[in-house]
CSV table of C-alpha atoms in Angstrom, one decimal:
chain,number,residue,atom,x,y,z
A,116,MET,CA,10.8,-7.2,10.2
A,117,LYS,CA,9.7,-10.3,10.0
A,118,ASN,CA,10.0,-13.6,7.7
A,119,PHE,CA,7.3,-15.9,6.8
A,120,SER,CA,8.0,-19.0,5.0
A,121,ASP,CA,7.2,-20.2,1.7
A,122,ILE,CA,3.1,-20.8,1.4
A,123,ASP,CA,2.1,-24.1,0.7
A,124,PRO,CA,-0.2,-24.1,-1.8
A,125,LEU,CA,-1.3,-27.8,-1.1
A,126,THR,CA,-2.6,-26.4,2.7
A,127,ILE,CA,-3.2,-23.0,1.9
A,128,GLN,CA,-7.2,-23.7,1.3
A,129,GLN,CA,-7.1,-25.3,5.4
A,130,ASN,CA,-4.8,-22.0,6.2
A,131,PRO,CA,-6.8,-20.9,9.8
A,132,TYR,CA,-4.4,-16.7,8.3
A,133,VAL,CA,-6.7,-16.9,4.8
A,134,VAL,CA,-9.3,-14.4,5.5
A,135,GLY,CA,-10.3,-14.9,1.5
A,136,SER,CA,-9.3,-16.0,-2.1
A,137,LEU,CA,-9.7,-15.2,-5.2
A,138,VAL,CA,-9.5,-17.4,-8.2
A,139,ASP,CA,-7.7,-14.7,-11.4
A,140,ASN,CA,-9.6,-14.7,-14.0
A,141,ARG,CA,-7.6,-14.5,-16.9
A,142,LYS,CA,-6.1,-17.7,-15.7
A,143,PRO,CA,-7.9,-20.1,-13.8
A,144,GLN,CA,-4.8,-22.9,-12.6
A,145,ARG,CA,-4.0,-18.9,-9.6
A,146,THR,CA,-5.3,-18.5,-7.4
A,147,ILE,CA,-4.5,-14.4,-5.6
A,148,TYR,CA,-5.1,-15.4,-1.4
A,149,LEU,CA,-5.1,-12.7,1.3
A,150,LEU,CA,-3.9,-14.1,4.8
A,151,ILE,CA,-3.5,-11.8,8.3
A,152,ILE,CA,-1.2,-12.7,10.4
A,153,GLU,CA,-0.9,-12.2,13.7
A,154,ASP,CA,0.4,-8.0,13.0
A,155,TYR,CA,1.4,-8.5,9.0
A,156,ALA,CA,-0.8,-9.4,5.6
A,157,LEU,CA,0.3,-11.4,3.4
A,158,ILE,CA,-0.8,-11.6,-0.6
A,159,ALA,CA,-0.1,-15.2,-2.1
A,160,VAL,CA,-0.4,-16.2,-5.4
A,161,CYS,CA,-0.5,-19.9,-6.0
A,162,ASN,CA,0.1,-21.4,-9.8
A,163,TRP,CA,0.2,-24.8,-10.8
A,164,PHE,CA,1.9,-23.8,-14.5
A,165,THR,CA,1.9,-26.7,-16.6
A,166,ASP,CA,5.0,-26.3,-19.5
A,167,GLY,CA,4.1,-26.4,-22.9
A,168,GLU,CA,7.3,-28.0,-24.1
A,169,THR,CA,7.9,-30.9,-21.3
A,170,GLY,CA,3.9,-31.1,-20.2
A,171,GLU,CA,5.7,-31.2,-16.8
A,172,SER,CA,3.6,-29.4,-14.1
A,173,GLU,CA,4.2,-28.1,-10.9
A,174,TRP,CA,3.2,-25.3,-8.3
A,175,LEU,CA,4.9,-21.7,-8.2
A,176,THR,CA,3.3,-19.6,-5.8
A,177,TYR,CA,4.6,-16.2,-4.6
A,178,GLN,CA,4.3,-13.7,-2.0
A,179,LEU,CA,3.7,-9.9,-1.1
A,180,GLU,CA,4.4,-9.4,2.4
A,181,MET,CA,4.0,-5.9,4.3
A,182,PRO,CA,2.3,-4.5,7.9
A,183,LYS,CA,-0.8,-5.2,7.8
A,184,SER,CA,-1.6,-1.8,8.0
A,185,GLY,CA,-0.4,-1.8,4.4
A,186,ILE,CA,-4.0,-3.5,3.0
A,187,PRO,CA,-6.2,0.0,4.5
A,188,TRP,CA,-2.9,1.3,3.1
A,189,ILE,CA,-3.6,0.3,-0.7
A,190,VAL,CA,-7.9,0.5,-0.7
A,191,ASN,CA,-6.3,4.3,0.7
A,192,THR,CA,-3.9,5.4,-1.8
A,193,LEU,CA,-5.8,3.6,-4.9
A,194,GLU,CA,-8.9,5.8,-3.6
A,195,ASN,CA,-7.3,9.4,-2.8
A,196,LYS,CA,-4.2,8.8,-5.2
A,197,PHE,CA,-4.8,7.2,-8.3
A,198,PHE,CA,-9.2,7.7,-8.7
A,199,LYS,CA,-9.1,11.8,-7.7
A,200,LEU,CA,-7.6,14.6,-9.6
A,201,SER,CA,-5.4,16.3,-8.8
A,202,HIS,CA,-6.9,19.2,-7.6
A,203,GLU,CA,-9.0,17.0,-5.6
A,204,GLY,CA,-5.4,15.6,-3.5
A,205,GLY,CA,-5.2,13.0,-6.3
A,206,LEU,CA,-1.4,12.4,-7.9
A,207,PRO,CA,-0.6,15.3,-10.4
A,208,ALA,CA,-1.9,13.7,-13.7
A,209,ASP,CA,2.3,13.6,-14.8
A,210,VAL,CA,2.9,10.7,-12.3
A,211,ARG,CA,1.9,6.9,-12.1
A,212,HIS,CA,2.9,6.6,-8.8
A,213,TYR,CA,2.9,6.5,-5.1
A,214,GLU,CA,5.3,4.8,-2.4
A,215,GLU,CA,5.4,5.5,1.5
A,216,VAL,CA,7.1,3.9,4.3
A,217,VAL,CA,3.5,2.4,6.6
A,218,ASP,CA,5.4,0.8,9.7
A,219,GLY,CA,7.8,1.4,9.2
A,220,GLU,CA,7.7,-0.7,5.8
A,221,GLU,CA,8.0,1.1,2.5
A,222,LEU,CA,5.6,-0.5,0.4
A,223,GLY,CA,4.5,1.4,-3.6
A,224,ILE,CA,1.8,0.9,-5.7
A,225,SER,CA,2.2,2.3,-9.2
A,226,ARG,CA,0.2,2.3,-12.4
A,227,ALA,CA,0.8,-0.4,-14.8
A,228,MET,CA,0.4,-0.7,-18.8
A,229,SER,CA,0.1,-3.5,-21.1
A,230,LEU,CA,-0.7,-6.7,-18.5
A,231,GLY,CA,-1.4,-9.3,-19.0
A,232,SER,CA,-0.3,-11.5,-22.5
A,233,GLY,CA,-1.1,-11.5,-26.6
A,234,GLU,CA,-3.7,-9.4,-27.1
A,235,ASN,CA,-5.7,-10.4,-23.8
A,236,ARG,CA,-3.7,-6.9,-22.8
A,237,GLU,CA,-5.2,-4.6,-20.3
A,238,ALA,CA,-4.2,-1.9,-17.0
A,239,GLY,CA,-3.6,-1.9,-13.7
A,240,TYR,CA,-1.9,-2.0,-10.9
A,241,THR,CA,1.3,-2.9,-9.6
A,242,ILE,CA,2.4,-3.2,-6.0
A,243,LYS,CA,5.6,-3.6,-4.5
A,244,THR,CA,7.5,-3.9,-0.5
A,245,ILE,CA,10.5,-2.1,-0.9
A,246,SER,CA,11.6,-2.9,1.4
A,247,ARG,CA,11.5,-7.4,1.3
A,248,PRO,CA,13.3,-7.3,-1.7
A,249,GLU,CA,13.8,-11.2,-3.4
A,250,PRO,CA,16.5,-13.0,-1.7
A,251,GLY,CA,20.4,-11.1,-3.6
A,252,GLU,CA,18.5,-8.3,-5.3
A,253,ARG,CA,17.9,-4.7,-4.2
A,254,MET,CA,14.7,-4.2,-5.8
A,255,GLY,CA,11.4,-4.7,-4.0
A,256,LYS,CA,9.5,-7.9,-4.4
A,257,TYR,CA,6.1,-6.8,-6.2
A,258,LEU,CA,2.3,-8.3,-7.8
A,259,ASN,CA,0.4,-6.9,-11.0
A,260,PHE,CA,-3.1,-6.8,-10.9
A,261,THR,CA,-5.3,-6.0,-13.8
A,262,ASP,CA,-8.6,-3.7,-13.6
A,263,SER,CA,-10.4,-5.4,-14.1
A,264,PHE,CA,-9.6,-9.0,-11.2
A,265,LEU,CA,-9.3,-5.7,-9.4
A,266,PHE,CA,-12.8,-4.1,-9.6
A,267,GLU,CA,-15.0,-6.7,-11.4
A,268,HIS,CA,-13.8,-9.9,-10.2
A,269,GLY,CA,-13.6,-8.8,-6.5
A,270,PHE,CA,-9.9,-8.0,-5.0
A,271,PHE,CA,-10.5,-4.6,-4.5
A,272,ASP,CA,-13.7,-5.4,-3.1
A,273,LEU,CA,-11.7,-8.4,-0.9
A,274,LEU,CA,-8.6,-5.5,0.7
A,275,LYS,CA,-11.4,-3.2,1.1
A,276,ILE,CA,-13.9,-5.4,3.5
A,277,THR,CA,-10.1,-6.5,5.2
A,278,ALA,CA,-8.7,-2.8,5.3
A,279,GLU,CA,-11.9,-2.0,7.4
A,280,LYS,CA,-12.0,-4.8,9.4
A,281,ILE,CA,-8.0,-4.2,10.6
A,282,LYS,CA,-9.0,-0.6,11.4
A,283,ASN,CA,-12.3,-1.8,13.6
A,284,GLY,CA,-9.9,-4.1,15.3
A,285,THR,CA,-11.3,-7.9,14.2
A,286,LEU,CA,-9.1,-9.0,12.4
């Protein structure tokens, strides 16, 4: 399992491994990047954060790392486990998560409710890299994506396009 340095929010836009990016529809100071580096994929978040009390600003970054085959797995799992009824091969009605080992790493997706803050909460999905916990932690790393970000603002389309390129060998 290859480890990666944290992405640099000041230079990521020029990074040749970026295959796509989207500004978060609910937080315009937050951009999500998708990178393919050799046999690995990174979903990286860059967020320009300003502390409401002190007024100080700084970049906050976070990233999920996985085998690049994890991108087609995410698309396939959403389409065939979450979007289908159980009699069509989807998850049973009372199951809200799915985990699987993909190229030696355990990945997971779960249905998330009440993402966001205040009155702007909505459902979405959590993508987890269970085999890659934070330093000093046992649980895997994860990112939450609202339904609107995934499906109305194009992140799922970016994942699908990238998955197709991975499957046909152009990435």
